PDB file of C-alpha atoms in Angstrom:
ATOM      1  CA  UNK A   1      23.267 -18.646 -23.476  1.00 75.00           C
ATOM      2  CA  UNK A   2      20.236 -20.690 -24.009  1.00 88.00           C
ATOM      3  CA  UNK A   3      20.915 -22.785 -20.675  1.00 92.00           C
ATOM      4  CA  UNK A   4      21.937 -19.641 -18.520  1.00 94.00           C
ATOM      5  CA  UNK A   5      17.953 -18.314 -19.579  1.00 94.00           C
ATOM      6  CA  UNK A   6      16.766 -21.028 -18.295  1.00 96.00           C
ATOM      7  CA  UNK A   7      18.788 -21.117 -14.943  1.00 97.00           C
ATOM      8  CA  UNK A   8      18.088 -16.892 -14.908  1.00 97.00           C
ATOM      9  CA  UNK A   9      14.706 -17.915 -15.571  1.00 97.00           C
ATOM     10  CA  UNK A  10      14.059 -20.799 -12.632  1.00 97.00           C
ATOM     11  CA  UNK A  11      15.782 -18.805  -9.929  1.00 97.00           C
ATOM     12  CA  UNK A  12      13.434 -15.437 -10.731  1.00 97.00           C
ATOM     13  CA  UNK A  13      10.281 -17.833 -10.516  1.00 97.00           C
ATOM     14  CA  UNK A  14      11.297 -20.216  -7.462  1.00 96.00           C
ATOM     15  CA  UNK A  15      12.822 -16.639  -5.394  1.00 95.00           C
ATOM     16  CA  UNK A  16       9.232 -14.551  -6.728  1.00 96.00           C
ATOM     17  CA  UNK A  17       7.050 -17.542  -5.590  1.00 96.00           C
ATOM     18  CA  UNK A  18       8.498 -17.816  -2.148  1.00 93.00           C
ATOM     19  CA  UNK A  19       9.501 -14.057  -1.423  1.00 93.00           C
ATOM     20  CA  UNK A  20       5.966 -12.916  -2.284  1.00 94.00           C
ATOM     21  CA  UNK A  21       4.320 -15.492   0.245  1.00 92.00           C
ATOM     22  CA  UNK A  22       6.173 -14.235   2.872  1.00 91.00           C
ATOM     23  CA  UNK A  23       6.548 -10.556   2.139  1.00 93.00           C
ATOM     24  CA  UNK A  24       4.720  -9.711   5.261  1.00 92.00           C
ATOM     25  CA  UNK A  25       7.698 -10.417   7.603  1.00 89.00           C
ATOM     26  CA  UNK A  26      10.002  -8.643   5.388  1.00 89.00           C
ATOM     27  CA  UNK A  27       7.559  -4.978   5.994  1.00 91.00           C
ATOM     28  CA  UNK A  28       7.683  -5.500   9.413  1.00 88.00           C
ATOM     29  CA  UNK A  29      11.578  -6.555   9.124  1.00 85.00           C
ATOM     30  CA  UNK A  30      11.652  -2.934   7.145  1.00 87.00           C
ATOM     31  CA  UNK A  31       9.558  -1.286  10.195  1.00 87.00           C
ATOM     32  CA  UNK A  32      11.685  -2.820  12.750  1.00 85.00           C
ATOM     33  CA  UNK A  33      15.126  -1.888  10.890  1.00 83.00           C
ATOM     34  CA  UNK A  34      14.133   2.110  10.890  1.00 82.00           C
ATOM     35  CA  UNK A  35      11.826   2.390  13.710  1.00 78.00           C
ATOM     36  CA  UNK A  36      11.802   0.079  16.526  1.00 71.00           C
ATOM     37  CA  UNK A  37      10.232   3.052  19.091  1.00 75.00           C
ATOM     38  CA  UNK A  38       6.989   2.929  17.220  1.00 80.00           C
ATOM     39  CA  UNK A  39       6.248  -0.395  18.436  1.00 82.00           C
ATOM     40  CA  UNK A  40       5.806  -1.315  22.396  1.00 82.00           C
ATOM     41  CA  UNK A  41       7.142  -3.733  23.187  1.00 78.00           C
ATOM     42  CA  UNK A  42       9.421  -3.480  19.692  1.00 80.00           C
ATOM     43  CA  UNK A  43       8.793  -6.996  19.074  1.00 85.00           C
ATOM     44  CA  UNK A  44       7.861  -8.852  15.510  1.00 85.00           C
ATOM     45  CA  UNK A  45       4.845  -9.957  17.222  1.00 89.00           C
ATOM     46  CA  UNK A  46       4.279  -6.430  18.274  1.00 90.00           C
ATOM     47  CA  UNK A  47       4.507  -5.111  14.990  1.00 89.00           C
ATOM     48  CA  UNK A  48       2.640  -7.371  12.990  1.00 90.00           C
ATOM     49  CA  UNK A  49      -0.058  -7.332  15.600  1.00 92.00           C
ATOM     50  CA  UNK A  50      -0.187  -3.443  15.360  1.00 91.00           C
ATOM     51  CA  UNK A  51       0.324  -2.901  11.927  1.00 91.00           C
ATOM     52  CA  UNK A  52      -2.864  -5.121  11.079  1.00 93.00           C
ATOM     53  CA  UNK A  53      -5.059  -3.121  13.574  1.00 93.00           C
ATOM     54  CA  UNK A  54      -4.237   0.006  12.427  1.00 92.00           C
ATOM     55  CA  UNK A  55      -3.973  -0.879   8.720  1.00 92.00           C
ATOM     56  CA  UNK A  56      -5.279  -4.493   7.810  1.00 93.00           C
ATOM     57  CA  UNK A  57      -2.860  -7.874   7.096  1.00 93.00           C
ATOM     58  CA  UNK A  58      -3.204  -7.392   3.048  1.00 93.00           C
ATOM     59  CA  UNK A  59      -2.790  -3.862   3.105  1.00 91.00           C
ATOM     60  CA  UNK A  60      -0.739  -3.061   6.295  1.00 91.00           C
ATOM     61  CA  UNK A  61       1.902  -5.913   5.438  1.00 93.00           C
ATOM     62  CA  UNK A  62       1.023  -8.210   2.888  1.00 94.00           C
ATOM     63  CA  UNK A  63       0.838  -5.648  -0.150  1.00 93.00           C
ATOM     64  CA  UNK A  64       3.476  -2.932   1.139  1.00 92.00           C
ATOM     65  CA  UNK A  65       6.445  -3.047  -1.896  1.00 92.00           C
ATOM     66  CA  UNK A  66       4.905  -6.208  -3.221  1.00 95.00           C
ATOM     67  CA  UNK A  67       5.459  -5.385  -6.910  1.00 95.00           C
ATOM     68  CA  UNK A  68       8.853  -4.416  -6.252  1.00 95.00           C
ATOM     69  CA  UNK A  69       9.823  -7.840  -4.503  1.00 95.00           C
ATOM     70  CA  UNK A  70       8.711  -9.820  -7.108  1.00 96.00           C
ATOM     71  CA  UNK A  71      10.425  -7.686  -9.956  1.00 96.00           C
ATOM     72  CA  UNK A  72      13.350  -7.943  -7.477  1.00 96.00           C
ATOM     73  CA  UNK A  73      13.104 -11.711  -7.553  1.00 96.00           C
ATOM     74  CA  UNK A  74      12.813 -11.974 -11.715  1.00 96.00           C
ATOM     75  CA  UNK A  75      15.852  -9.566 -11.731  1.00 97.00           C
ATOM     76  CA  UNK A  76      18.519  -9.287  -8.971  1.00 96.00           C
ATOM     77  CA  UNK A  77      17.717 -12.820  -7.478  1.00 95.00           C
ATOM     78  CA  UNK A  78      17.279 -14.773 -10.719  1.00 96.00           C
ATOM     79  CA  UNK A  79      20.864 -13.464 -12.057  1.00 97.00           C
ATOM     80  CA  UNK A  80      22.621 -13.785  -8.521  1.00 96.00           C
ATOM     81  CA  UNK A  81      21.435 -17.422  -8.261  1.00 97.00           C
ATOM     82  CA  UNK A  82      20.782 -18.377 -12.237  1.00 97.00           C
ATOM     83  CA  UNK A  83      24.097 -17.487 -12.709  1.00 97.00           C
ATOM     84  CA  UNK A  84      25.622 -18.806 -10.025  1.00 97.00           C
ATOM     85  CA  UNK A  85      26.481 -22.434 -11.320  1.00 95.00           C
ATOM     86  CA  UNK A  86      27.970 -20.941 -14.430  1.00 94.00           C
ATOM     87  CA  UNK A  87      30.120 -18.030 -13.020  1.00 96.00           C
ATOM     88  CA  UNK A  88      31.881 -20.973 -10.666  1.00 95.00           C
ATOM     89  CA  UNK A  89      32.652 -23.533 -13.540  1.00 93.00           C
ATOM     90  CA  UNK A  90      34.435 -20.673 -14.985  1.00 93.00           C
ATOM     91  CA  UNK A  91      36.279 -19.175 -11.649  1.00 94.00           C
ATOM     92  CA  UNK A  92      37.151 -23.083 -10.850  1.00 91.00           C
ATOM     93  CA  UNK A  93      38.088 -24.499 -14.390  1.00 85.00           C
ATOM     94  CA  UNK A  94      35.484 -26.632 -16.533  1.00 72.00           C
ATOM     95  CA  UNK A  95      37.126 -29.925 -15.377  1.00 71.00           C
ATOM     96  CA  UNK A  96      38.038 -29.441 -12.091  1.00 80.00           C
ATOM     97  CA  UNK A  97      36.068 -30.024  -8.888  1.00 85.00           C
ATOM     98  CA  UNK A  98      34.918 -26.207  -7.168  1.00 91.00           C
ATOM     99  CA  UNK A  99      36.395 -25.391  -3.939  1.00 93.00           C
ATOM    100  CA  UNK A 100      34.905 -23.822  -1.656  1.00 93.00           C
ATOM    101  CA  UNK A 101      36.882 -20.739  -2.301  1.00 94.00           C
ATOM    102  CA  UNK A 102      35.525 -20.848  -5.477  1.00 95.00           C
ATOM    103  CA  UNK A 103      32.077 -21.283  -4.484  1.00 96.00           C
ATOM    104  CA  UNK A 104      32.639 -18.183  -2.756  1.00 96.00           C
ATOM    105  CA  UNK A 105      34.158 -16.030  -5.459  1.00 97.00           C
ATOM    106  CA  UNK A 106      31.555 -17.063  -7.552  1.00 97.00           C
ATOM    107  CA  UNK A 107      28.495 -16.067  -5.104  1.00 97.00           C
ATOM    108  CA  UNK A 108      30.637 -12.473  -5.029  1.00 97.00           C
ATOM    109  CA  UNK A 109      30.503 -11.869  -8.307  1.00 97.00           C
ATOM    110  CA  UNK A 110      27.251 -12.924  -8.894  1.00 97.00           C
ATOM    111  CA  UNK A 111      25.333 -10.800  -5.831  1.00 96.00           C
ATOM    112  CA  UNK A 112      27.631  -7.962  -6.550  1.00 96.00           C
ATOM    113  CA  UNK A 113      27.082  -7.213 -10.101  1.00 97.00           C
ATOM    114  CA  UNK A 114      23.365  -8.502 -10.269  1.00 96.00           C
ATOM    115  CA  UNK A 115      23.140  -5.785  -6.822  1.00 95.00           C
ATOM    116  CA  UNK A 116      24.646  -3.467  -9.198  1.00 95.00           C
ATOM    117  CA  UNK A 117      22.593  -3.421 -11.504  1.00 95.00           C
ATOM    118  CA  UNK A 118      19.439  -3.726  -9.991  1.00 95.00           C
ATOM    119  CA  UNK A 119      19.984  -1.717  -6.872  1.00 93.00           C
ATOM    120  CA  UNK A 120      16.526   0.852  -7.883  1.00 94.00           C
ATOM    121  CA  UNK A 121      14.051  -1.869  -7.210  1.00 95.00           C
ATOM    122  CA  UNK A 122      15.121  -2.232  -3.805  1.00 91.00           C
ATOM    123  CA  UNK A 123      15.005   1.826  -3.164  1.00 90.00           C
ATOM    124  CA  UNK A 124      11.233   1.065  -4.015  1.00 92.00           C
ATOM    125  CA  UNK A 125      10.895  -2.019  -2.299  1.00 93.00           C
ATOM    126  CA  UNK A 126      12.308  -0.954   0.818  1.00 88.00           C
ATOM    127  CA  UNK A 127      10.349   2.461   0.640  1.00 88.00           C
ATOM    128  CA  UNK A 128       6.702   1.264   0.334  1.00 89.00           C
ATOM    129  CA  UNK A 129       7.577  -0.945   3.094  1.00 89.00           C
ATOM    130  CA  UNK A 130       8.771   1.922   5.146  1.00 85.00           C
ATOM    131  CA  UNK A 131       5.821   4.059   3.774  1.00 86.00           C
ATOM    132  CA  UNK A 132       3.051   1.101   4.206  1.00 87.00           C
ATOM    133  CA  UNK A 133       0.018   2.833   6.253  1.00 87.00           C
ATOM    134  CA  UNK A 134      -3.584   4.555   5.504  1.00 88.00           C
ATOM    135  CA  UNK A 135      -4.264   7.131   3.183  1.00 88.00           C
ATOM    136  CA  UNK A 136      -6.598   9.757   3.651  1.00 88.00           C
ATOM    137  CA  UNK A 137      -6.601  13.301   0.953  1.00 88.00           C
ATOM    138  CA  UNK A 138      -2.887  12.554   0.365  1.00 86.00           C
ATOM    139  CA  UNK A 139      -1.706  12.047   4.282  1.00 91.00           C
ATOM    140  CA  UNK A 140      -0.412   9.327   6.198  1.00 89.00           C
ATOM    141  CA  UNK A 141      -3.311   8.239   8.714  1.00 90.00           C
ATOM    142  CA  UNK A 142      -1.286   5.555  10.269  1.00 89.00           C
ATOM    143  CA  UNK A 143       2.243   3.526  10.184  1.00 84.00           C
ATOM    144  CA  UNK A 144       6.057   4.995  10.561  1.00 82.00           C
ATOM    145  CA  UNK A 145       5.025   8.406   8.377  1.00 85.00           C
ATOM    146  CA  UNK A 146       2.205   9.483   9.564  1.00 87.00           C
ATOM    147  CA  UNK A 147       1.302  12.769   9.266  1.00 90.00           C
ATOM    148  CA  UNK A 148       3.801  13.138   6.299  1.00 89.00           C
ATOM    149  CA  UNK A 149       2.868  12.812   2.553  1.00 87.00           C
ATOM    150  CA  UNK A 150       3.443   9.010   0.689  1.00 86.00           C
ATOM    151  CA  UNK A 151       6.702   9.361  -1.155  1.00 86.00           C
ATOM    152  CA  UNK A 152       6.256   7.358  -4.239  1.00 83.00           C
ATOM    153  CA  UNK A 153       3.310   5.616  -6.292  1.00 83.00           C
ATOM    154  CA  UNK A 154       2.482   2.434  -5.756  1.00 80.00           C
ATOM    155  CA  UNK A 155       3.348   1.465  -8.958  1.00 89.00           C
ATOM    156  CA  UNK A 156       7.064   0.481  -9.119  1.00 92.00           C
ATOM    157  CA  UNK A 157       7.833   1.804 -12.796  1.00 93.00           C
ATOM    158  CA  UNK A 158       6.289   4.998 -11.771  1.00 93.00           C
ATOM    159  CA  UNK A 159       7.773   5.199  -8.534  1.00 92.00           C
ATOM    160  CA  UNK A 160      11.482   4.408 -10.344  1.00 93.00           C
ATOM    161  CA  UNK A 161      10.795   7.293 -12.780  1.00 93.00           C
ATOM    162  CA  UNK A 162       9.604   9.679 -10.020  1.00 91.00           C
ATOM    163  CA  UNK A 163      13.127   9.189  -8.349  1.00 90.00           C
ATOM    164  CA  UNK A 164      14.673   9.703 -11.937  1.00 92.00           C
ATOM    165  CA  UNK A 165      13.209  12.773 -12.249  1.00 91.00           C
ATOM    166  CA  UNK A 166      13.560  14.639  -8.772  1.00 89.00           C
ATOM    167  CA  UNK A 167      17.078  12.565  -8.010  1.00 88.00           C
ATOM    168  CA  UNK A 168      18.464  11.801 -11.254  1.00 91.00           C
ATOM    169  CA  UNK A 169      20.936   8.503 -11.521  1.00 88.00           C
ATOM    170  CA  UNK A 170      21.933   9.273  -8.266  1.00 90.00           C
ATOM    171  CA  UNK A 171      18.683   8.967  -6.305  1.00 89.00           C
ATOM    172  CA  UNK A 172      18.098   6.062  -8.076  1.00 91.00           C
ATOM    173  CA  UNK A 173      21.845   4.396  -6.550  1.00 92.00           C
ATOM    174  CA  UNK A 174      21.229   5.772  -2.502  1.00 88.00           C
ATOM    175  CA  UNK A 175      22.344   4.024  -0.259  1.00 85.00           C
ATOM    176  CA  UNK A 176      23.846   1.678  -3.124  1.00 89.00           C
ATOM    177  CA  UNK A 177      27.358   0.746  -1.065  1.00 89.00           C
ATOM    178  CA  UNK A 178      26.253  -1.025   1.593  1.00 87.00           C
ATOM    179  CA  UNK A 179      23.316  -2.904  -0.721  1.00 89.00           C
ATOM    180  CA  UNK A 180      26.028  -3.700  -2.994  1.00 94.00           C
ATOM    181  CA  UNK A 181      27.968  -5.259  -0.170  1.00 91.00           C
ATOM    182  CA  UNK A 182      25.123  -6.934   1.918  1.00 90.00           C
ATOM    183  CA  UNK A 183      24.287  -8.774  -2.191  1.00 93.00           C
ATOM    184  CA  UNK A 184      28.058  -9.592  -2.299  1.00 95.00           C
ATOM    185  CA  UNK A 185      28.279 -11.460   1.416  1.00 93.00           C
ATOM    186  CA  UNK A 186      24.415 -13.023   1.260  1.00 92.00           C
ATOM    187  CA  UNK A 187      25.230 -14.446  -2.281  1.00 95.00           C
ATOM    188  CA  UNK A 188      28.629 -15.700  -1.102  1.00 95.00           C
ATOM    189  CA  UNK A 189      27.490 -16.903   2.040  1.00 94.00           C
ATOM    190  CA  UNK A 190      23.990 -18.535   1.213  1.00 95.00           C
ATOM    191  CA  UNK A 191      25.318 -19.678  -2.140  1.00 96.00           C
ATOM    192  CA  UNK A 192      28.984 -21.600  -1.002  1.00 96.00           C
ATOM    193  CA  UNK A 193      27.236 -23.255   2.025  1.00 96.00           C
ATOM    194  CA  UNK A 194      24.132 -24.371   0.302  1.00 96.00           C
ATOM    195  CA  UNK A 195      25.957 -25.849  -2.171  1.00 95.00           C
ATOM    196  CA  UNK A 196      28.825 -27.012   0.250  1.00 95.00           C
ATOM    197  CA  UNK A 197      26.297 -29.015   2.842  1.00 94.00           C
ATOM    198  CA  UNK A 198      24.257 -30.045  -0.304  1.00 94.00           C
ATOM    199  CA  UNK A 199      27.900 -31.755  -1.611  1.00 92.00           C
ATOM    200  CA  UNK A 200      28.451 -33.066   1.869  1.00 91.00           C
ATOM    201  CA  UNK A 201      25.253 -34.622   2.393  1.00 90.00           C
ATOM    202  CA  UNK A 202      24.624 -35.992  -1.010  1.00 89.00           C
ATOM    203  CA  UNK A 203      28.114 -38.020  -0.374  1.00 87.00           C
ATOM    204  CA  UNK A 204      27.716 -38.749   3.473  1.00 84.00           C
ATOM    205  CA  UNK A 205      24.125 -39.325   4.103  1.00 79.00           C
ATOM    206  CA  UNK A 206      22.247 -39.909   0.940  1.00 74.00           C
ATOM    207  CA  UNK A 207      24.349 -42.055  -0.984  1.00 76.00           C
ATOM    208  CA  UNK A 208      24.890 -39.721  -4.078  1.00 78.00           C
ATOM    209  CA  UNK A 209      21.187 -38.749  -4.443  1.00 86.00           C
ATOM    210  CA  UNK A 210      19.634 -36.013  -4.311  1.00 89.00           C
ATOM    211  CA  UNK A 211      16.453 -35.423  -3.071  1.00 90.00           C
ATOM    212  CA  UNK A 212      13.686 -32.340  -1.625  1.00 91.00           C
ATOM    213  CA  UNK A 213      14.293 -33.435   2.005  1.00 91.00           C
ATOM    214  CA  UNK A 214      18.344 -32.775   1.131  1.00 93.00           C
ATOM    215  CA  UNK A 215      17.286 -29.799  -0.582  1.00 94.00           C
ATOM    216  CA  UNK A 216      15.126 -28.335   2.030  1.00 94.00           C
ATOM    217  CA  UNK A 217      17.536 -28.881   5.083  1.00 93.00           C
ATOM    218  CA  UNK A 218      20.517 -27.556   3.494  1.00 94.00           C
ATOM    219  CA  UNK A 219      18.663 -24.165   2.137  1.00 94.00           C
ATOM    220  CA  UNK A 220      17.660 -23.690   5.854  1.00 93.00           C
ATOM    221  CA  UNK A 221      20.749 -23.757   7.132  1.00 94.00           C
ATOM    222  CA  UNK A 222      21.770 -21.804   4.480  1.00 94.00           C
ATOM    223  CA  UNK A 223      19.822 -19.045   5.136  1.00 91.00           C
ATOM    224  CA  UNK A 224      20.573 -19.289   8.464  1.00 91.00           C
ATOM    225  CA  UNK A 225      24.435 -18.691   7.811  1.00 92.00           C
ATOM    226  CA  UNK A 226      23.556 -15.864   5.018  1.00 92.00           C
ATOM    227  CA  UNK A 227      21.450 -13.756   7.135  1.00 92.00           C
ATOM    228  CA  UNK A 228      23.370 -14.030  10.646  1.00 91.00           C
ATOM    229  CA  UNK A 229      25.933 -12.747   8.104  1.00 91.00           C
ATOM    230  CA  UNK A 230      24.447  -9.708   6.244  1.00 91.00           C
ATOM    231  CA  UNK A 231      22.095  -8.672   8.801  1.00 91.00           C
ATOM    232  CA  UNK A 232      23.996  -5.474   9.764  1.00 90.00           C
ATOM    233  CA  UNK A 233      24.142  -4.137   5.902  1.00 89.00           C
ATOM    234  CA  UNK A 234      20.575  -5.045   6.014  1.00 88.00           C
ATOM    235  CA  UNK A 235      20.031  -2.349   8.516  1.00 89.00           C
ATOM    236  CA  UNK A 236      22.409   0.224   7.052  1.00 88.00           C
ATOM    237  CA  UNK A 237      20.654  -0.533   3.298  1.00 86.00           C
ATOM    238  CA  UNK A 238      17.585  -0.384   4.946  1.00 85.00           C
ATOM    239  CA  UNK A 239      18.554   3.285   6.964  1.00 86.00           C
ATOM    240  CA  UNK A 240      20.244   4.879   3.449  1.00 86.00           C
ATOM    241  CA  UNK A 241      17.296   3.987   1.422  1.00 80.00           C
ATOM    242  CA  UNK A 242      14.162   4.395   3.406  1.00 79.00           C
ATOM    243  CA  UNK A 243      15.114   7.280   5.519  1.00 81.00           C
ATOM    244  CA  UNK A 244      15.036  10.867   4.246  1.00 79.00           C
ATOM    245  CA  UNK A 245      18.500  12.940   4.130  1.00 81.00           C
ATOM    246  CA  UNK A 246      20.512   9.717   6.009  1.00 82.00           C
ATOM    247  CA  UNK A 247      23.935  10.302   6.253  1.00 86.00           C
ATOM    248  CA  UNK A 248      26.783   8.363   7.797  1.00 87.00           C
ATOM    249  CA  UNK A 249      27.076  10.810  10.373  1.00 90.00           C
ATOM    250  CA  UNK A 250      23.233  10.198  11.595  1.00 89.00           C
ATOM    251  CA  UNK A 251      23.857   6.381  11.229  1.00 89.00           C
ATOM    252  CA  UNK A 252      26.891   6.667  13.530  1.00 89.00           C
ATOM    253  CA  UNK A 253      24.776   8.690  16.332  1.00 89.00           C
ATOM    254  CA  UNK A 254      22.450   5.684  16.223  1.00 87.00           C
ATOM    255  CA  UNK A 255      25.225   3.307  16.482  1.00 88.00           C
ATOM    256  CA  UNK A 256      26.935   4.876  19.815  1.00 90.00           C
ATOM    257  CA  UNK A 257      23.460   5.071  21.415  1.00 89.00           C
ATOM    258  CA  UNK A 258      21.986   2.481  21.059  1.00 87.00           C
ATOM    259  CA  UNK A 259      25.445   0.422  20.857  1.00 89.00           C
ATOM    260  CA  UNK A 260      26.217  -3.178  18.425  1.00 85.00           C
ATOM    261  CA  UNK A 261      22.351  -3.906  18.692  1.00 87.00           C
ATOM    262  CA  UNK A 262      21.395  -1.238  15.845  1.00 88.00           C
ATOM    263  CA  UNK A 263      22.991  -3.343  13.545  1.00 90.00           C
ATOM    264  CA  UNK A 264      20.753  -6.433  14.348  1.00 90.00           C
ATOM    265  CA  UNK A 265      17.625  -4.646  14.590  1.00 87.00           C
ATOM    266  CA  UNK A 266      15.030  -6.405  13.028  1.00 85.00           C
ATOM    267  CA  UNK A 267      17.322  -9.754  12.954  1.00 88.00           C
ATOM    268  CA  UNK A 268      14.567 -11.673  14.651  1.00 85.00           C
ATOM    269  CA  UNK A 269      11.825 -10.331  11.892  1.00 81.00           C
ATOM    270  CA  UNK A 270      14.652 -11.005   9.133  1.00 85.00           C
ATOM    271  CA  UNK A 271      14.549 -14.940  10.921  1.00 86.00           C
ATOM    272  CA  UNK A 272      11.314 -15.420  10.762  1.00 81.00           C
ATOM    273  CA  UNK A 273      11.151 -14.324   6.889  1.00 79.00           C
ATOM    274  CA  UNK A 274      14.575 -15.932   5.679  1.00 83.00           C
ATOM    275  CA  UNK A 275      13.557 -19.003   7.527  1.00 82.00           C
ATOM    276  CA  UNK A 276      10.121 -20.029   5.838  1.00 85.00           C
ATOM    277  CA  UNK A 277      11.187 -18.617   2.631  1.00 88.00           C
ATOM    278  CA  UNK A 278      14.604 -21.079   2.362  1.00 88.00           C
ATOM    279  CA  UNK A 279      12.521 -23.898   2.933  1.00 88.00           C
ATOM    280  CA  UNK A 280      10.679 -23.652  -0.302  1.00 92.00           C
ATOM    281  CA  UNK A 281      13.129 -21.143  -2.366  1.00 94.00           C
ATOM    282  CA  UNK A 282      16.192 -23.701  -3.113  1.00 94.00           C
ATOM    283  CA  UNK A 283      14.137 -26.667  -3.268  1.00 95.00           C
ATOM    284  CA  UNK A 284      11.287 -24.740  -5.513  1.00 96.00           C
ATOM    285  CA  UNK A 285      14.264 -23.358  -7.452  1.00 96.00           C
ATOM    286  CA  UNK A 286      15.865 -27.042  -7.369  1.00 96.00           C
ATOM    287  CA  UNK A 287      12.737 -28.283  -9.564  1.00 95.00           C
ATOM    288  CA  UNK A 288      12.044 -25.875 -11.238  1.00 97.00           C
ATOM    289  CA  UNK A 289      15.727 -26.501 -12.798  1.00 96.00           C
ATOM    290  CA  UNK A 290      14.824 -30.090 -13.209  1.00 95.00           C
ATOM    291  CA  UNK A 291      11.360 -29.541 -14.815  1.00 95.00           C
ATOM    292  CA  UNK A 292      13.276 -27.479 -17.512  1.00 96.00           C
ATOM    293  CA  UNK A 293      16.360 -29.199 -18.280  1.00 94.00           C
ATOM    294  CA  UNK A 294      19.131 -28.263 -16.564  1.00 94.00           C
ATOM    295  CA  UNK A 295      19.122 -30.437 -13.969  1.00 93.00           C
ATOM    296  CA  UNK A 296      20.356 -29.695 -10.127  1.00 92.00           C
ATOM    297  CA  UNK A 297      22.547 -26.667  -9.013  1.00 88.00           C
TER     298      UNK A 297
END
């Protein structure tokens, strides 16, 4: 147990140090996702641009759900990837080489359960994001509420204990289906191919080393895959969790106007954060592992 700590341990720090540098693109990802109209054109550039005038670049995007992501990153991510190399020497057998079948299995299980269990932090998360604007005597000056009281604290323990009180267990768990299922195919997907093009290029190109350039281009591509992948349960988590009294039936009137697209809203915005953050997450994650003793994924 000591070793999966330590692998629980360098995932949570290598995901919090990257997902925290680039939490501005994932608020405007958030504002994009519920509420494209508010920006003209709806465009990341758009949004960022707009949400710093109105609001600032700490306060309009940097800060909004901050200390949720990185409570996210020590929790959900850290067991999802800590986990990861363990949960597929057991699916594949301790002395036999993983396919990539069980690569997969393995990223299932490990973004479904840790998803599972974690699922409140990203009701906050996703909420500050989608409540991120000025404050003045308890009203929303600016950004996608305004006009309309903040919902939560800033703080994330109180916020979680504010839905436990008003919502019970089940406030805590909206919109938990299709975050449980976007964890499952982003784990499975960024998971099996990082490690599959990190096998591949180790033996093909690198002569059985490995190395940060290695690391670095396959986490990219990685992400790539993942997101192209989970991007419509992004929206739909996004739409259950951030938006008051959302139903399936409201989601599907959304979905027949505006067509396929509403499920890639925001993909762009979701790009431009998955992209910068894979090139330092594996790799950061990679020595991190190294600096502590368990070597490589």
């Amino acid at each position: 147990m000591e070793r999966q700590g330590k692998e629980i341990f360098a995932a949570g720090l290598g995901c919090a140090i990257a997902d925290s540098s680039f939490n501005t693109f994932a608020t405007a990802c958030t504002k994009l996702q519920l509420h494209k109209e508010y920006y003209k054109p709806s465009t990341v550039s758009q949004c960022l641009r707009q949400t710093a005038f109105e609001d600032g670049f700490i306060r309009g995007l940097a800060l909004p759900g901050l200390q949720a992501t990185v409570l996210r990153s020590f929790t959900y991510v850290g067991f999802r990837i800590g986990l990861y190399p363990s949960v597929k020497r057991a699916v594949s057998g301790e002395n036999k080489t993983p396919r990539l079948k069980d690569k997969i299995i393995a990223g299932c299980i490990t973004g479904g359960i840790g998803s599972a269990l974690f699922c409140p932090i990203d009701i906050v998360r996703l909420t500050c994001q989608a409540d991120a604007g000025t404050i003045s005597n308890g009203v929303m000056m600016t950004g996608l509420r305004k006009g309309k009281a903040p919902r939560f604290p800033k703080n994330v323990f109180l916020s979680l204990l504010t839905i436990a009180r008003s919502s019970g267990v089940k406030g805590l768990y909206k919109g938990a289906s299709p975050t449980i299922a976007r964890a499952t195919f982003l784990s499975a997907g960024q998971l099996a191919s990082y490690d599959s093009l990190k096998e591949f290029a180790r033996e093909k190109l690198s002569g059985g080393e490995e190395n940060a350039a290695l690391h670095v281009v396959c986490s990219v591509l990685s992400g790539l895959i993942a997101q192209s992948i989970v991007q419509p349960f992004d929206v739909m988590r996004s739409y259950f969790m951030a938006v008051d009294n959302a139903s399936l039936k409201s989601m599907a009137k959304l979905a027949r106007v505006e067509g396929f697209g509403w499920f890639y809203r925001g993909y762009l915005a979701a790009l431009c954060r998955q992209g910068p953050i894979m090139l330092i997450q594996m790799p950061l994650i990679e020595h991190i592992r190294v600096s502590i003793g368990v070597g490589y994924m």
